[in-house]
Amino acid sequence: ACCAEDVPSMALARATLGAMSDAGALGAASVGEMARVYSALIQGHGALAQLDRAHAAFEEGNGWLVQAAREADAGEGGDEGSGEEGSAEVRAAEASLVAAMVEAAAPHPDGLLLACSLLEEAVGRGVVTRVDGYYEQLIHGHSTAEELQSALDTL
């Protein structure tokens, strides 16, 4: 009760997202703006220890990014250089979603494997080029997230 004002209202966040959709604001939003919206949803659910809901927001955000990338590719036509700029914007947005999801998942009792798997996949695809010290220590000495999980299971 002492920290009730610090607890995010996810119902309000979802209602706002719905209102934005109804008003057509989502269609007009930039990739970066949408990444911030979905990152906030992920962080809010993470703060409430709602790992499944945070992951659902992550998947929804990634789905939106895939759609936005396809539309950008289809609409770029003869604009020289716009594909690279759009691609960089999508990669940056994807990296921000991964970072938000890893931050939400890592402290959760069931989220460590998910956090490591997301980092492993993002690094492998070049979405994340550098892993911060905490996560580097977390996965140091383990070639895959599954190997890390096996090591943790033995503890």
mmCIF file of C-alpha atoms in Angstrom:
data_model
loop_
_atom_site.group_PDB
_atom_site.id
_atom_site.type_symbol
_atom_site.label_atom_id
_atom_site.label_comp_id
_atom_site.label_asym_id
_atom_site.label_seq_id
_atom_site.Cartn_x
_atom_site.Cartn_y
_atom_site.Cartn_z
ATOM 1 C CA ALA A 1 0.000 0.000 0.000
ATOM 2 C CA CYS A 2 2.945 2.326 0.611
ATOM 3 C CA CYS A 3 3.943 2.286 -3.026
ATOM 4 C CA ALA A 4 0.551 2.118 -4.768
ATOM 5 C CA GLU A 5 1.340 5.221 -6.833
ATOM 6 C CA ASP A 6 4.386 3.435 -8.279
ATOM 7 C CA VAL A 7 2.371 0.463 -9.550
ATOM 8 C CA PRO A 8 1.612 0.861 -13.246
ATOM 9 C CA SER A 9 -2.029 0.768 -14.329
ATOM 10 C CA MET A 10 -1.926 -1.749 -17.134
ATOM 11 C CA ALA A 11 -5.680 -1.480 -17.695
ATOM 12 C CA LEU A 12 -5.206 2.244 -18.367
ATOM 13 C CA ALA A 13 -2.248 1.525 -20.652
ATOM 14 C CA ARG A 14 -4.242 -1.012 -22.688
ATOM 15 C CA ALA A 15 -7.247 1.317 -22.853
ATOM 16 C CA THR A 16 -4.981 4.090 -24.128
ATOM 17 C CA LEU A 17 -3.537 1.763 -26.755
ATOM 18 C CA GLY A 18 -7.078 0.831 -27.807
ATOM 19 C CA ALA A 19 -8.090 4.489 -28.044
ATOM 20 C CA MET A 20 -4.989 5.218 -30.135
ATOM 21 C CA SER A 21 -5.902 2.369 -32.450
ATOM 22 C CA ASP A 22 -9.511 3.533 -32.758
ATOM 23 C CA ALA A 23 -8.362 7.071 -33.583
ATOM 24 C CA GLY A 24 -5.950 5.847 -36.253
ATOM 25 C CA ALA A 25 -2.920 7.069 -34.316
ATOM 26 C CA LEU A 26 -1.213 3.678 -34.432
ATOM 27 C CA GLY A 27 -1.225 3.698 -38.220
ATOM 28 C CA ALA A 28 0.402 7.116 -38.245
ATOM 29 C CA ALA A 29 2.959 6.346 -35.525
ATOM 30 C CA SER A 30 6.631 5.955 -36.356
ATOM 31 C CA VAL A 31 8.484 2.727 -35.676
ATOM 32 C CA GLY A 32 10.301 4.388 -32.775
ATOM 33 C CA GLU A 33 7.071 5.656 -31.240
ATOM 34 C CA MET A 34 5.497 2.218 -31.406
ATOM 35 C CA ALA A 35 8.613 0.638 -29.911
ATOM 36 C CA ARG A 36 8.293 3.036 -26.967
ATOM 37 C CA VAL A 37 4.609 2.127 -26.528
ATOM 38 C CA TYR A 38 5.293 -1.617 -26.520
ATOM 39 C CA SER A 39 8.414 -1.213 -24.357
ATOM 40 C CA ALA A 40 6.292 0.629 -21.788
ATOM 41 C CA LEU A 41 3.729 -2.186 -21.823
ATOM 42 C CA ILE A 42 6.491 -4.764 -21.348
ATOM 43 C CA GLN A 43 8.057 -2.760 -18.515
ATOM 44 C CA GLY A 44 4.708 -2.245 -16.808
ATOM 45 C CA HIS A 45 3.821 -5.921 -16.852
ATOM 46 C CA GLY A 46 7.366 -6.733 -15.761
ATOM 47 C CA ALA A 47 7.063 -4.375 -12.794
ATOM 48 C CA LEU A 48 3.940 -6.271 -11.784
ATOM 49 C CA ALA A 49 5.781 -9.616 -12.206
ATOM 50 C CA GLN A 50 3.373 -10.585 -15.001
ATOM 51 C CA LEU A 51 5.889 -12.410 -17.170
ATOM 52 C CA ASP A 52 3.307 -13.985 -19.495
ATOM 53 C CA ARG A 53 1.650 -10.645 -20.172
ATOM 54 C CA ALA A 54 5.002 -8.913 -20.644
ATOM 55 C CA HIS A 55 6.001 -11.595 -23.139
ATOM 56 C CA ALA A 56 2.646 -11.260 -24.933
ATOM 57 C CA ALA A 57 3.256 -7.502 -25.293
ATOM 58 C CA PHE A 58 6.766 -8.280 -26.569
ATOM 59 C CA GLU A 59 5.391 -10.695 -29.172
ATOM 60 C CA GLU A 60 2.673 -8.218 -30.181
ATOM 61 C CA GLY A 61 5.281 -5.466 -30.550
ATOM 62 C CA ASN A 62 7.519 -7.706 -32.630
ATOM 63 C CA GLY A 63 4.547 -8.589 -34.826
ATOM 64 C CA TRP A 64 3.876 -4.906 -35.344
ATOM 65 C CA LEU A 65 7.555 -4.356 -36.247
ATOM 66 C CA VAL A 66 7.503 -7.179 -38.807
ATOM 67 C CA GLN A 67 4.396 -5.669 -40.391
ATOM 68 C CA ALA A 68 5.918 -2.170 -40.376
ATOM 69 C CA ALA A 69 9.132 -3.469 -41.973
ATOM 70 C CA ARG A 70 7.147 -5.208 -44.727
ATOM 71 C CA GLU A 71 5.118 -2.082 -45.406
ATOM 72 C CA ALA A 72 8.289 0.027 -45.489
ATOM 73 C CA ASP A 73 9.924 -2.408 -47.917
ATOM 74 C CA ALA A 74 6.836 -2.405 -50.149
ATOM 75 C CA GLY A 75 6.471 1.368 -50.058
ATOM 76 C CA GLU A 76 10.093 2.395 -50.472
ATOM 77 C CA GLY A 77 9.935 2.104 -54.288
ATOM 78 C CA GLY A 78 12.719 4.183 -55.768
ATOM 79 C CA ASP A 79 13.719 6.128 -52.660
ATOM 80 C CA GLU A 80 17.440 5.502 -52.625
ATOM 81 C CA GLY A 81 18.795 5.054 -49.098
ATOM 82 C CA SER A 82 15.385 4.972 -47.393
ATOM 83 C CA GLY A 83 15.556 1.195 -47.051
ATOM 84 C CA GLU A 84 18.757 1.397 -45.025
ATOM 85 C CA GLU A 85 17.352 4.139 -42.812
ATOM 86 C CA GLY A 86 14.109 2.223 -42.262
ATOM 87 C CA SER A 87 16.007 -0.978 -41.607
ATOM 88 C CA ALA A 88 18.178 0.743 -39.002
ATOM 89 C CA GLU A 89 15.075 2.196 -37.358
ATOM 90 C CA VAL A 90 13.439 -1.254 -37.201
ATOM 91 C CA ARG A 91 16.633 -2.817 -35.779
ATOM 92 C CA ALA A 92 16.834 -0.098 -33.114
ATOM 93 C CA ALA A 93 13.167 -0.601 -32.239
ATOM 94 C CA GLU A 94 13.647 -4.363 -32.069
ATOM 95 C CA ALA A 95 16.684 -3.900 -29.817
ATOM 96 C CA SER A 96 14.645 -1.696 -27.474
ATOM 97 C CA LEU A 97 11.903 -4.341 -27.253
ATOM 98 C CA VAL A 98 14.491 -7.039 -26.519
ATOM 99 C CA ALA A 99 16.076 -4.866 -23.824
ATOM 100 C CA ALA A 100 12.693 -4.191 -22.197
ATOM 101 C CA MET A 101 11.765 -7.882 -22.261
ATOM 102 C CA VAL A 102 15.129 -9.006 -20.873
ATOM 103 C CA GLU A 103 14.818 -6.447 -18.064
ATOM 104 C CA ALA A 104 11.295 -7.693 -17.308
ATOM 105 C CA ALA A 105 12.184 -11.394 -17.508
ATOM 106 C CA ALA A 106 15.569 -11.628 -15.764
ATOM 107 C CA PRO A 107 14.397 -10.896 -12.203
ATOM 108 C CA HIS A 108 11.287 -13.083 -12.564
ATOM 109 C CA PRO A 109 11.670 -16.588 -11.073
ATOM 110 C CA ASP A 110 10.640 -18.214 -14.362
ATOM 111 C CA GLY A 111 12.190 -15.640 -16.666
ATOM 112 C CA LEU A 112 15.914 -16.299 -16.580
ATOM 113 C CA LEU A 113 15.893 -18.813 -19.424
ATOM 114 C CA LEU A 114 13.675 -16.512 -21.505
ATOM 115 C CA ALA A 115 15.974 -13.534 -20.876
ATOM 116 C CA CYS A 116 19.062 -15.485 -21.869
ATOM 117 C CA SER A 117 17.342 -17.014 -24.912
ATOM 118 C CA LEU A 118 16.223 -13.592 -26.129
ATOM 119 C CA LEU A 119 19.728 -12.189 -25.702
ATOM 120 C CA GLU A 120 21.282 -15.190 -27.431
ATOM 121 C CA GLU A 121 18.895 -14.903 -30.375
ATOM 122 C CA ALA A 122 19.234 -11.106 -30.640
ATOM 123 C CA VAL A 123 23.030 -11.261 -30.581
ATOM 124 C CA GLY A 124 22.981 -14.059 -33.167
ATOM 125 C CA ARG A 125 20.823 -11.984 -35.537
ATOM 126 C CA GLY A 126 22.863 -8.838 -34.982
ATOM 127 C CA VAL A 127 19.971 -6.962 -33.339
ATOM 128 C CA VAL A 128 22.015 -6.556 -30.160
ATOM 129 C CA THR A 129 25.710 -6.016 -30.720
ATOM 130 C CA ARG A 130 26.811 -5.624 -27.119
ATOM 131 C CA VAL A 131 25.627 -7.282 -23.933
ATOM 132 C CA ASP A 132 25.892 -5.289 -20.711
ATOM 133 C CA GLY A 133 28.092 -6.557 -17.893
ATOM 134 C CA TYR A 134 25.336 -8.087 -15.762
ATOM 135 C CA TYR A 135 24.044 -10.253 -18.567
ATOM 136 C CA GLU A 136 27.532 -11.035 -19.810
ATOM 137 C CA GLN A 137 28.354 -12.408 -16.342
ATOM 138 C CA LEU A 138 25.039 -14.226 -16.281
ATOM 139 C CA ILE A 139 25.745 -16.170 -19.453
ATOM 140 C CA HIS A 140 29.553 -16.255 -19.212
ATOM 141 C CA GLY A 141 30.923 -19.747 -19.672
ATOM 142 C CA HIS A 142 27.729 -21.131 -21.191
ATOM 143 C CA SER A 143 27.461 -21.454 -24.945
ATOM 144 C CA THR A 144 23.647 -21.451 -25.050
ATOM 145 C CA ALA A 145 20.733 -20.462 -22.868
ATOM 146 C CA GLU A 146 19.773 -24.129 -22.494
ATOM 147 C CA GLU A 147 23.262 -24.917 -21.182
ATOM 148 C CA LEU A 148 22.890 -22.099 -18.667
ATOM 149 C CA GLN A 149 19.493 -23.446 -17.597
ATOM 150 C CA SER A 150 21.000 -26.910 -17.087
ATOM 151 C CA ALA A 151 23.721 -25.392 -14.927
ATOM 152 C CA LEU A 152 21.149 -23.463 -12.892
ATOM 153 C CA ASP A 153 19.010 -26.593 -12.463
ATOM 154 C CA THR A 154 21.924 -28.354 -10.792
ATOM 155 C CA LEU A 155 22.178 -25.669 -8.095
#
